[in-house]
CSV table of C-alpha atoms and ligand atoms in Angstrom, one decimal:
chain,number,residue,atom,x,y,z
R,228,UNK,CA,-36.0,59.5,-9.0
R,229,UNK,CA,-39.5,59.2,-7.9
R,230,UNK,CA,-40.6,60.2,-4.4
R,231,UNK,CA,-38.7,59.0,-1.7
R,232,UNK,CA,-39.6,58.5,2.0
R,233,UNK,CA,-37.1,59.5,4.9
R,234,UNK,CA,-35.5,56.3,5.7
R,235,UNK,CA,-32.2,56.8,3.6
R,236,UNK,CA,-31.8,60.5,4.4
R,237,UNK,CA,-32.4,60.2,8.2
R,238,UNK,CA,-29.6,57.2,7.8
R,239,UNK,CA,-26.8,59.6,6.3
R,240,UNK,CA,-27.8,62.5,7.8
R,241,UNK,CA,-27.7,60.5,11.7
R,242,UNK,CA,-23.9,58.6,10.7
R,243,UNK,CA,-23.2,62.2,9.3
R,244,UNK,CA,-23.7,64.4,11.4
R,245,UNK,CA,-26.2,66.9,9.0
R,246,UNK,CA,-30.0,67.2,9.3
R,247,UNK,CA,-32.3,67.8,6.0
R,248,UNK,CA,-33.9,70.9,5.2
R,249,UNK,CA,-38.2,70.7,5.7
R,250,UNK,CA,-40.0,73.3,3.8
R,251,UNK,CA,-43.6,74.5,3.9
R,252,UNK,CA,-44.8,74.8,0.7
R,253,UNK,CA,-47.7,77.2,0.0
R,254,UNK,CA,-47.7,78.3,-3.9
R,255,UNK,CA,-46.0,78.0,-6.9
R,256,UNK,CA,-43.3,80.7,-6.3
R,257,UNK,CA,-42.2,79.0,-3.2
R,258,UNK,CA,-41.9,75.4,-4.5
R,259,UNK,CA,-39.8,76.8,-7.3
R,260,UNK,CA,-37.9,78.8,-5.2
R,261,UNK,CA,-36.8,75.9,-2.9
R,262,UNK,CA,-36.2,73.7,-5.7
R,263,UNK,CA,-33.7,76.1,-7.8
R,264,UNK,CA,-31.5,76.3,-4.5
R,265,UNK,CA,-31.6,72.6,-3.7
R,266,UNK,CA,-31.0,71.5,-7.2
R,267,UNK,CA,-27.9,73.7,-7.6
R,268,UNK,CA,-27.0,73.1,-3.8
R,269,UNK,CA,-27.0,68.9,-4.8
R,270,UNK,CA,-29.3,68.8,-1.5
R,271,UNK,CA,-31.7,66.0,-0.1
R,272,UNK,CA,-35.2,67.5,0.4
R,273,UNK,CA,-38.2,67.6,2.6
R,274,UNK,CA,-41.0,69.7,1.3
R,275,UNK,CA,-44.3,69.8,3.8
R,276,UNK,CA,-47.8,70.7,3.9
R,277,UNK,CA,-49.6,72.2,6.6
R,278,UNK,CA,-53.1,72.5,7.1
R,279,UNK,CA,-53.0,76.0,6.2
R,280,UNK,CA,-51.2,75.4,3.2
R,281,UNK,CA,-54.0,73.0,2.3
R,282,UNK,CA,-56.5,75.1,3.2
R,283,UNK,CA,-55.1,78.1,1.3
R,284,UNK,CA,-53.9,76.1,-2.2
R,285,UNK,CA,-55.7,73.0,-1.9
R,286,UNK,CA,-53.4,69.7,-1.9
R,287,UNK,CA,-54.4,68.6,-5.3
R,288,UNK,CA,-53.1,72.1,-6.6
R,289,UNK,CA,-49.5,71.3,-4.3
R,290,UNK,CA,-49.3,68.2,-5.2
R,291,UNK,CA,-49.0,68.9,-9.1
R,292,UNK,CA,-46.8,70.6,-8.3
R,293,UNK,CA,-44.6,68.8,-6.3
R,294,UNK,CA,-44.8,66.1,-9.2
R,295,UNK,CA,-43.3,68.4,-11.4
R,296,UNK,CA,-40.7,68.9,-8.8
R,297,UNK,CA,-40.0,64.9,-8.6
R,298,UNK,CA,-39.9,64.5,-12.4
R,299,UNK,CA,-37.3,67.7,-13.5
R,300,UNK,CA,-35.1,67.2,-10.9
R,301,UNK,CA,-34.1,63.4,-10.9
R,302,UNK,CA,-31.1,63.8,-9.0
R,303,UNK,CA,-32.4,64.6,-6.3
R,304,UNK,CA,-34.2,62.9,-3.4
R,305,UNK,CA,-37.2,64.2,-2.5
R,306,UNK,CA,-39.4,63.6,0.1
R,307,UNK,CA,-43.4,64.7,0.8
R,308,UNK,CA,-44.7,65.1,4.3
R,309,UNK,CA,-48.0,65.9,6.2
R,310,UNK,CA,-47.1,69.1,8.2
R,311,UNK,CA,-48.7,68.1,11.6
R,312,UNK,CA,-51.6,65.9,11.2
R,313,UNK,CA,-54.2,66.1,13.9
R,314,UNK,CA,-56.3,62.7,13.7
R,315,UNK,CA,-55.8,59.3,12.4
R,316,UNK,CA,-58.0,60.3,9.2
R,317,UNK,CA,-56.1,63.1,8.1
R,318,UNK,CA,-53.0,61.0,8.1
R,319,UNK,CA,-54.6,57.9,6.1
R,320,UNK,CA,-55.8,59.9,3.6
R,321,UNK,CA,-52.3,61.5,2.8
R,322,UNK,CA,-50.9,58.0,2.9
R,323,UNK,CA,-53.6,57.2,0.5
R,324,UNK,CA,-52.7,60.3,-1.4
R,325,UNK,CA,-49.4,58.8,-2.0
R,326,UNK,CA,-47.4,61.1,0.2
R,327,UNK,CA,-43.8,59.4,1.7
R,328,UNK,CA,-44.2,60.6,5.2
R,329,UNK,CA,-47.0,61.9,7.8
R,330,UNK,CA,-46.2,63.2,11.0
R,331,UNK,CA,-48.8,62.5,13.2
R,332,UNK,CA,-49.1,65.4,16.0
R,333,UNK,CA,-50.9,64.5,19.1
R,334,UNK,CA,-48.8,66.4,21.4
R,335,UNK,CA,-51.9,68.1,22.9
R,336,UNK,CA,-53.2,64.7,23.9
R,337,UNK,CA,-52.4,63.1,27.3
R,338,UNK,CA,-49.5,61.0,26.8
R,339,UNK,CA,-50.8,57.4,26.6
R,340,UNK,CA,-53.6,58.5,23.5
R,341,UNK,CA,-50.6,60.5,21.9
R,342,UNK,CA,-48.6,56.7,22.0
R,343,UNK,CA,-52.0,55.2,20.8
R,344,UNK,CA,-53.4,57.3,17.9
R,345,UNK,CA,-49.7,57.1,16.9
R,346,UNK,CA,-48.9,53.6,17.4
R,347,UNK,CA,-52.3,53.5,14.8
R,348,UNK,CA,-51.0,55.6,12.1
R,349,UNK,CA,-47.9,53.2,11.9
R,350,UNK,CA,-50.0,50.4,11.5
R,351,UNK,CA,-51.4,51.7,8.2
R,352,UNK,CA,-48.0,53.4,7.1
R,353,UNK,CA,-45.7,51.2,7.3
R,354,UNK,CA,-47.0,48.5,5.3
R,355,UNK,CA,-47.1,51.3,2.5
R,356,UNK,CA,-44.0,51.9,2.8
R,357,UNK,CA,-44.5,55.7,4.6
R,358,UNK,CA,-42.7,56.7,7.5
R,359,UNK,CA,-44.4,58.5,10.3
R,360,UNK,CA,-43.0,61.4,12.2
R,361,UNK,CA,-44.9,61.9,16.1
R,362,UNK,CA,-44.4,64.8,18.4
R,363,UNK,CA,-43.7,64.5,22.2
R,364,UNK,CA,-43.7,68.2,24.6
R,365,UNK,CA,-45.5,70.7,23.4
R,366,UNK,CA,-44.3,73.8,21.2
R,367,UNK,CA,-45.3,77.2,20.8
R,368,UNK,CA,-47.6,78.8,17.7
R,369,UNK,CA,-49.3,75.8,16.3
R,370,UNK,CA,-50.8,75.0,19.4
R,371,UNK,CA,-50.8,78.7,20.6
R,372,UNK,CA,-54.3,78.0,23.2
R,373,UNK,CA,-52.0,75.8,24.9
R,374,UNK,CA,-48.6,76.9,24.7
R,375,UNK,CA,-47.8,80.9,24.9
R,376,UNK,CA,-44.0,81.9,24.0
R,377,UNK,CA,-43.9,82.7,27.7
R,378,UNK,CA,-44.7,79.2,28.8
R,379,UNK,CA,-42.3,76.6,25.8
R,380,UNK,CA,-39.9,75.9,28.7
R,381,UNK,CA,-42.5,74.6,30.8
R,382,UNK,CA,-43.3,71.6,27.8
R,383,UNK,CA,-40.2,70.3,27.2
R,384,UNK,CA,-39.8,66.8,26.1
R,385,UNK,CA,-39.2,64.3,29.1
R,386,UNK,CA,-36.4,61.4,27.9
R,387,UNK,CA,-37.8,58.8,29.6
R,388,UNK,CA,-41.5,59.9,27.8
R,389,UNK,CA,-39.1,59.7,24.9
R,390,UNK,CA,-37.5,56.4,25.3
R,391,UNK,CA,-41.5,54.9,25.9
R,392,UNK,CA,-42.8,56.8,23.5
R,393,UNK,CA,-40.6,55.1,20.8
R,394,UNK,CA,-40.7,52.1,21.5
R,395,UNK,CA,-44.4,51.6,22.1
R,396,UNK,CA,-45.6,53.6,19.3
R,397,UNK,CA,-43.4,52.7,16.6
R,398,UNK,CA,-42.6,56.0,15.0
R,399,UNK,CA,-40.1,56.6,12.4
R,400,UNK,CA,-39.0,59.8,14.0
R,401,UNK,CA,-39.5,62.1,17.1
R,402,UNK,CA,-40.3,65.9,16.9
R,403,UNK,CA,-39.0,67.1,20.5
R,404,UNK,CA,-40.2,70.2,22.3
R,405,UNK,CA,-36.5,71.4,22.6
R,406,UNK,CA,-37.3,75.6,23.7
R,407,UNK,CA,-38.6,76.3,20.0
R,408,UNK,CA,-41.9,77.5,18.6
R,409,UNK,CA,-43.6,78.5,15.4
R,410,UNK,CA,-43.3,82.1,14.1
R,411,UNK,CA,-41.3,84.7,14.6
R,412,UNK,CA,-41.7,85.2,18.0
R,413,UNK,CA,-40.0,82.7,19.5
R,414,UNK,CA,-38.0,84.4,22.3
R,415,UNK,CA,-39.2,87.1,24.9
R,416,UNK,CA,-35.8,88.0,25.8
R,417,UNK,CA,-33.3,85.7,24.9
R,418,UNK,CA,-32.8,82.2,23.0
R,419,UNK,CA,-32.4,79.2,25.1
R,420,UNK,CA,-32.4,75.7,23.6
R,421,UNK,CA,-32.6,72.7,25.8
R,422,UNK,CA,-29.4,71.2,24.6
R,423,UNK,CA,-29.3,68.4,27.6
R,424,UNK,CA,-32.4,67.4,26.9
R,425,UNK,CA,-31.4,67.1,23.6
R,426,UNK,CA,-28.4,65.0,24.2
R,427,UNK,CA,-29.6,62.8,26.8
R,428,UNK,CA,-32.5,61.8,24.4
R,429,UNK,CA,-30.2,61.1,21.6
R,430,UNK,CA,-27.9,59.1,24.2
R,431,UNK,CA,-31.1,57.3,25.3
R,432,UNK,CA,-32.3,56.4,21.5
R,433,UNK,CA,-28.8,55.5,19.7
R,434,UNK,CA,-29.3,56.1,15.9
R,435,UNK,CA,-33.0,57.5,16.3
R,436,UNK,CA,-33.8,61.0,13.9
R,437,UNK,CA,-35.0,63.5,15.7
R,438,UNK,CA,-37.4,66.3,14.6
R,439,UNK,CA,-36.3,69.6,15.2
R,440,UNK,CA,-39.5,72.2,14.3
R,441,UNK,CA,-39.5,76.1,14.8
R,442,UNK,CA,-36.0,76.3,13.6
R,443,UNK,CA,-36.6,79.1,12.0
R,444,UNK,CA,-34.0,81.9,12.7
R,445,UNK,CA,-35.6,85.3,11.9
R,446,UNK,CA,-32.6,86.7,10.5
R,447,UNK,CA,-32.6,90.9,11.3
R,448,UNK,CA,-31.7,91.7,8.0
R,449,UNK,CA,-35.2,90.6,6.9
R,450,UNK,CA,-36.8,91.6,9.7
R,451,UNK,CA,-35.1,94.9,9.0
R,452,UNK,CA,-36.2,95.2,5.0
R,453,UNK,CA,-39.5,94.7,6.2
R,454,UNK,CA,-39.4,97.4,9.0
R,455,UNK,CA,-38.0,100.0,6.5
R,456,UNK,CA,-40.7,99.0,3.6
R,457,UNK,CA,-43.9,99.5,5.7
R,458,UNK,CA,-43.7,96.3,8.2
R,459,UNK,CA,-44.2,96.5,11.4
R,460,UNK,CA,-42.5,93.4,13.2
R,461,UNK,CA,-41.1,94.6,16.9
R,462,UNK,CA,-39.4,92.5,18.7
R,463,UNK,CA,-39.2,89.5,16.2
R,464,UNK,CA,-36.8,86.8,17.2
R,465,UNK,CA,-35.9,83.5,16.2
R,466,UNK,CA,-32.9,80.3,16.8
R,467,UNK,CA,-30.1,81.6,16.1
R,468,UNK,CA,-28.2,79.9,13.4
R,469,UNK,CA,-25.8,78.2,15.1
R,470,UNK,CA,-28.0,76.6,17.1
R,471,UNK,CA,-29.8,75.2,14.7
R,472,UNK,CA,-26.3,73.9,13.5
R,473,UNK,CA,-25.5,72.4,16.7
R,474,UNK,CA,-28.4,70.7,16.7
R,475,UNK,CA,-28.3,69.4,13.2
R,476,UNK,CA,-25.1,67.8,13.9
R,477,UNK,CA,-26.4,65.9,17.0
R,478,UNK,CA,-29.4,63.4,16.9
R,479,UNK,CA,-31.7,66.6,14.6
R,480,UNK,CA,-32.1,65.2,11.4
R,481,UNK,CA,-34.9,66.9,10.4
R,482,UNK,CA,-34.9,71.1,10.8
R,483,UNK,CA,-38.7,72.7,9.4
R,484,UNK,CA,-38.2,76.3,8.3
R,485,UNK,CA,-41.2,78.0,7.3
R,486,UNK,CA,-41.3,81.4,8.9
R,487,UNK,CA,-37.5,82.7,7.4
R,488,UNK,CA,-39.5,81.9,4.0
R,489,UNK,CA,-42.1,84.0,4.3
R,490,UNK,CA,-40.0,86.8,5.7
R,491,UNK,CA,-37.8,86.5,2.9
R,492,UNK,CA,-41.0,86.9,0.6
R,493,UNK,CA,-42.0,89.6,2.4
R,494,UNK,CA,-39.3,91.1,2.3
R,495,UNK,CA,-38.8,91.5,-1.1
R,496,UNK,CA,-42.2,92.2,-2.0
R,497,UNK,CA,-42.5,95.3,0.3
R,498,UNK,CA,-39.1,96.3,-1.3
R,499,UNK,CA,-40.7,95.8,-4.5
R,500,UNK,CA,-44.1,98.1,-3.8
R,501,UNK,CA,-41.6,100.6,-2.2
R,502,UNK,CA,-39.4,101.4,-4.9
R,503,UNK,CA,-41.9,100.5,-8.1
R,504,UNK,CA,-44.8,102.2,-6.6
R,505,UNK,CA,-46.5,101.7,-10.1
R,506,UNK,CA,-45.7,98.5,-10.4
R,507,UNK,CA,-48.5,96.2,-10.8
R,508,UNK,CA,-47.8,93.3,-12.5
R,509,UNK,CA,-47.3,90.1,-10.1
R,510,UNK,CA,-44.8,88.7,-11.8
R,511,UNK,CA,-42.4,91.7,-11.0
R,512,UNK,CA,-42.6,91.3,-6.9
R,513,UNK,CA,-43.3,87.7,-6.9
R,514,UNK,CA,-40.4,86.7,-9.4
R,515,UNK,CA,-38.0,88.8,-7.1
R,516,UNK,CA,-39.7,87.2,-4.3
R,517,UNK,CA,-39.0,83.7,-5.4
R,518,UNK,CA,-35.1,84.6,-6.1
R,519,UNK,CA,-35.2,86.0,-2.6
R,520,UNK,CA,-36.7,82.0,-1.3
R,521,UNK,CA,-33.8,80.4,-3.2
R,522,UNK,CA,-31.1,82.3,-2.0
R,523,UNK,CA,-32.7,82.2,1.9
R,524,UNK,CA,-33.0,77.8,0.8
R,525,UNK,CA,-29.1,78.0,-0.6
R,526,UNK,CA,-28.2,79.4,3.0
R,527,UNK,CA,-30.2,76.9,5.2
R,528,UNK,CA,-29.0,74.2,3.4
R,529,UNK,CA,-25.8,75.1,4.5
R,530,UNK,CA,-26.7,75.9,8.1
R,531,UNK,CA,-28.2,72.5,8.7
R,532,UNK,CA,-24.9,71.2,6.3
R,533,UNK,CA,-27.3,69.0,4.0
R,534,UNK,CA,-25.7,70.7,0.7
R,535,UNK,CA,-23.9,68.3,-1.5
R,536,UNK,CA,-25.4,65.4,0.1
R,537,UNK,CA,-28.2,64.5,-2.4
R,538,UNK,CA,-26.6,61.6,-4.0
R,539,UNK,CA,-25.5,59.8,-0.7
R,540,UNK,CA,-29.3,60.1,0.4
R,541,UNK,CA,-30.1,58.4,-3.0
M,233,LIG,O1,-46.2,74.1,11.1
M,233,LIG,C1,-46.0,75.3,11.0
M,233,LIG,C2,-46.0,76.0,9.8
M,233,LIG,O2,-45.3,77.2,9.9
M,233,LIG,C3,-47.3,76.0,9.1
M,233,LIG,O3,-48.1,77.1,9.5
M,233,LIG,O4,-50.5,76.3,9.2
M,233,LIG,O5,-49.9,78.7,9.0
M,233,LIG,O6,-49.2,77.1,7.2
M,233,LIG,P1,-49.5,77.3,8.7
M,234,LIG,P1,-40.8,78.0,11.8
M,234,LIG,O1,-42.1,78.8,12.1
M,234,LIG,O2,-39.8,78.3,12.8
M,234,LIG,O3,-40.3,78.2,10.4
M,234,LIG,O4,-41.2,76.4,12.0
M,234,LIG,C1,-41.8,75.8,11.0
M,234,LIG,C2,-42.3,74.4,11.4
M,234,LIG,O5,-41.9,73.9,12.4
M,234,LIG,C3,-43.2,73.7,10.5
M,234,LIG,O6,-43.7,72.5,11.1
M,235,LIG,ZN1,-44.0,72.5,13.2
């Protein structure tokens, strides 16, 4: 099957109450690591680039990539999208690049130029057949000289900004600041999700995917391996899993995990240099490291309950 957009999944995974797994991709190891679960998992996928991914690899290195991904796995649908793209530009030229979705992120802007620059992207999208994700409130980490952990509650999406939003910008699908962030700092002192916000927007917007980013969970066992192997991560704290299910299973039908990737990388790495100190070759801690990806993929797909799904998204 050749690259899909979001359409289809967004359909199944709204009528059946699941959302669909968005990873950041940054290397090789990763890809392959996400891939092996979803392909034995039968799972839709979403793999994303950010602009530190692109920065680090380059997108013409992730995008071969990705190809390969698309051509040994025809089963399953797979879908490429532009981790939160700041302008207009950087949009059009992954369109151009032949990528299946963009999310357009102009959550920093005043609320009318976030509708506008949005409502523009979907005018060169849609007519090639790419979907475009927007963002509405403001979350923590990306936009980190806005938005401190401390202050997520305070830029929670407003429903009737939502409702507008939609319908005057055209978007495909809405990321909501819900009480998440980026990272693995999400929480000060507990986790608290805006779950009325949540529903009242999904009330509000029957049959509309929404966009549910910083869903990461920070599990403690990998907080833990990497405390014990030379880490140093106080006080790390993420979603915990079951809210990210609740949410999946409401109007979510998109969940991006990036951060519970990298700690599982890490992870396993650290346990890697800790026991082998002698060890030097890469493909001893980053092999390990890309079994310890799939098996962290295998369990989100289940958390967010897109396993098995693949060929109703088809
Ligand atoms: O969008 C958030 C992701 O975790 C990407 O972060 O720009 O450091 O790759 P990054
Ligand atoms: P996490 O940092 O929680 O993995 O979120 C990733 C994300 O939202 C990417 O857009
Ligand atoms: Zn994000």
């Amino acid at each position: 099957m050749a690259l899909v957009n979001t359409k289809k999944m967004f359909e199944m995974a709204y009528k059946n109450g699941y959302a669909v797994g968005a990873f950041n991709v940054n290397n090789m190891e990763i890809t392959q690591g996400i891939i092996a679960a979803v392909a034995e998992e039968k799972a839709p996928l979403i793999l994303q680039v950010s602009r530190g991914a692109r920065e680090y690899a380059k997108n013409s290195y992730l995008r071969a990539i990705i190809d390969v991904v698309v051509e040994e796995n025809p089963d399953i649908p797979v879908a490429i999208n532009l981790d939160h793209g700041d302008n207009f530009e950087t949009c059009k030229q992954f369109v151009d690049d032949g990528f299946t979705s963009v999310m357009i992120d102009g959550s920093r802007l005043p609320f009318e130029e976030n509708i506008a620059v949005t409502k523009k992207v979907c005018e060169y999208a849609h007519p090639r057949d790419v979907v475009v994700e927007a963002e509405l409130g403001q979350l923590g980490g990306i936009e980190e000289d806005v938005v401190g952990v401390e202050d997520v509650e305070k830029h929670i999406a407003d429903p009737d900004q939502a409702v507008e939003f939609v319908e005057k910008s055209g978007c495909d699908s809405l990321a909501v600041a819900c009480g998440t962030s980026h990272g693995a700092y999400k929480f000060k002192v507990e986790p608290k999700l805006a779950f009325d916000v949540l529903e009242e927007i999904g009330r509000r917007l029957p049959g509309f995917p929404l966009v549910m980013h910083g869903s990461s969970s920070v599990l403690k066992e990998f907080v833990d391996l990497i405390n014990k192997y030379g880490g140093a991560m106080p006080n790390a704290m993420g979603v915990p899993e079951e809210a990210v299910t609740k949410a999946s299973k409401m109007a979510m039908c998109k969940v991006n995990i990036d951060t519970d990737l990298r700690l599982a990388l890490t992870a396993k790495i650290r346990q890697v240099f800790a026991e082998k100190p002698s060890e030097f070759d890469p493909r001893k801690y980053l092999g390990p490291g890309r079994d310890a990806i799939k098996a962290m993929v295998k369990h989100k797909l289940h958390v967010v309950g897109c396993a098995g799904k693949a060929a109703e998204c088809s």
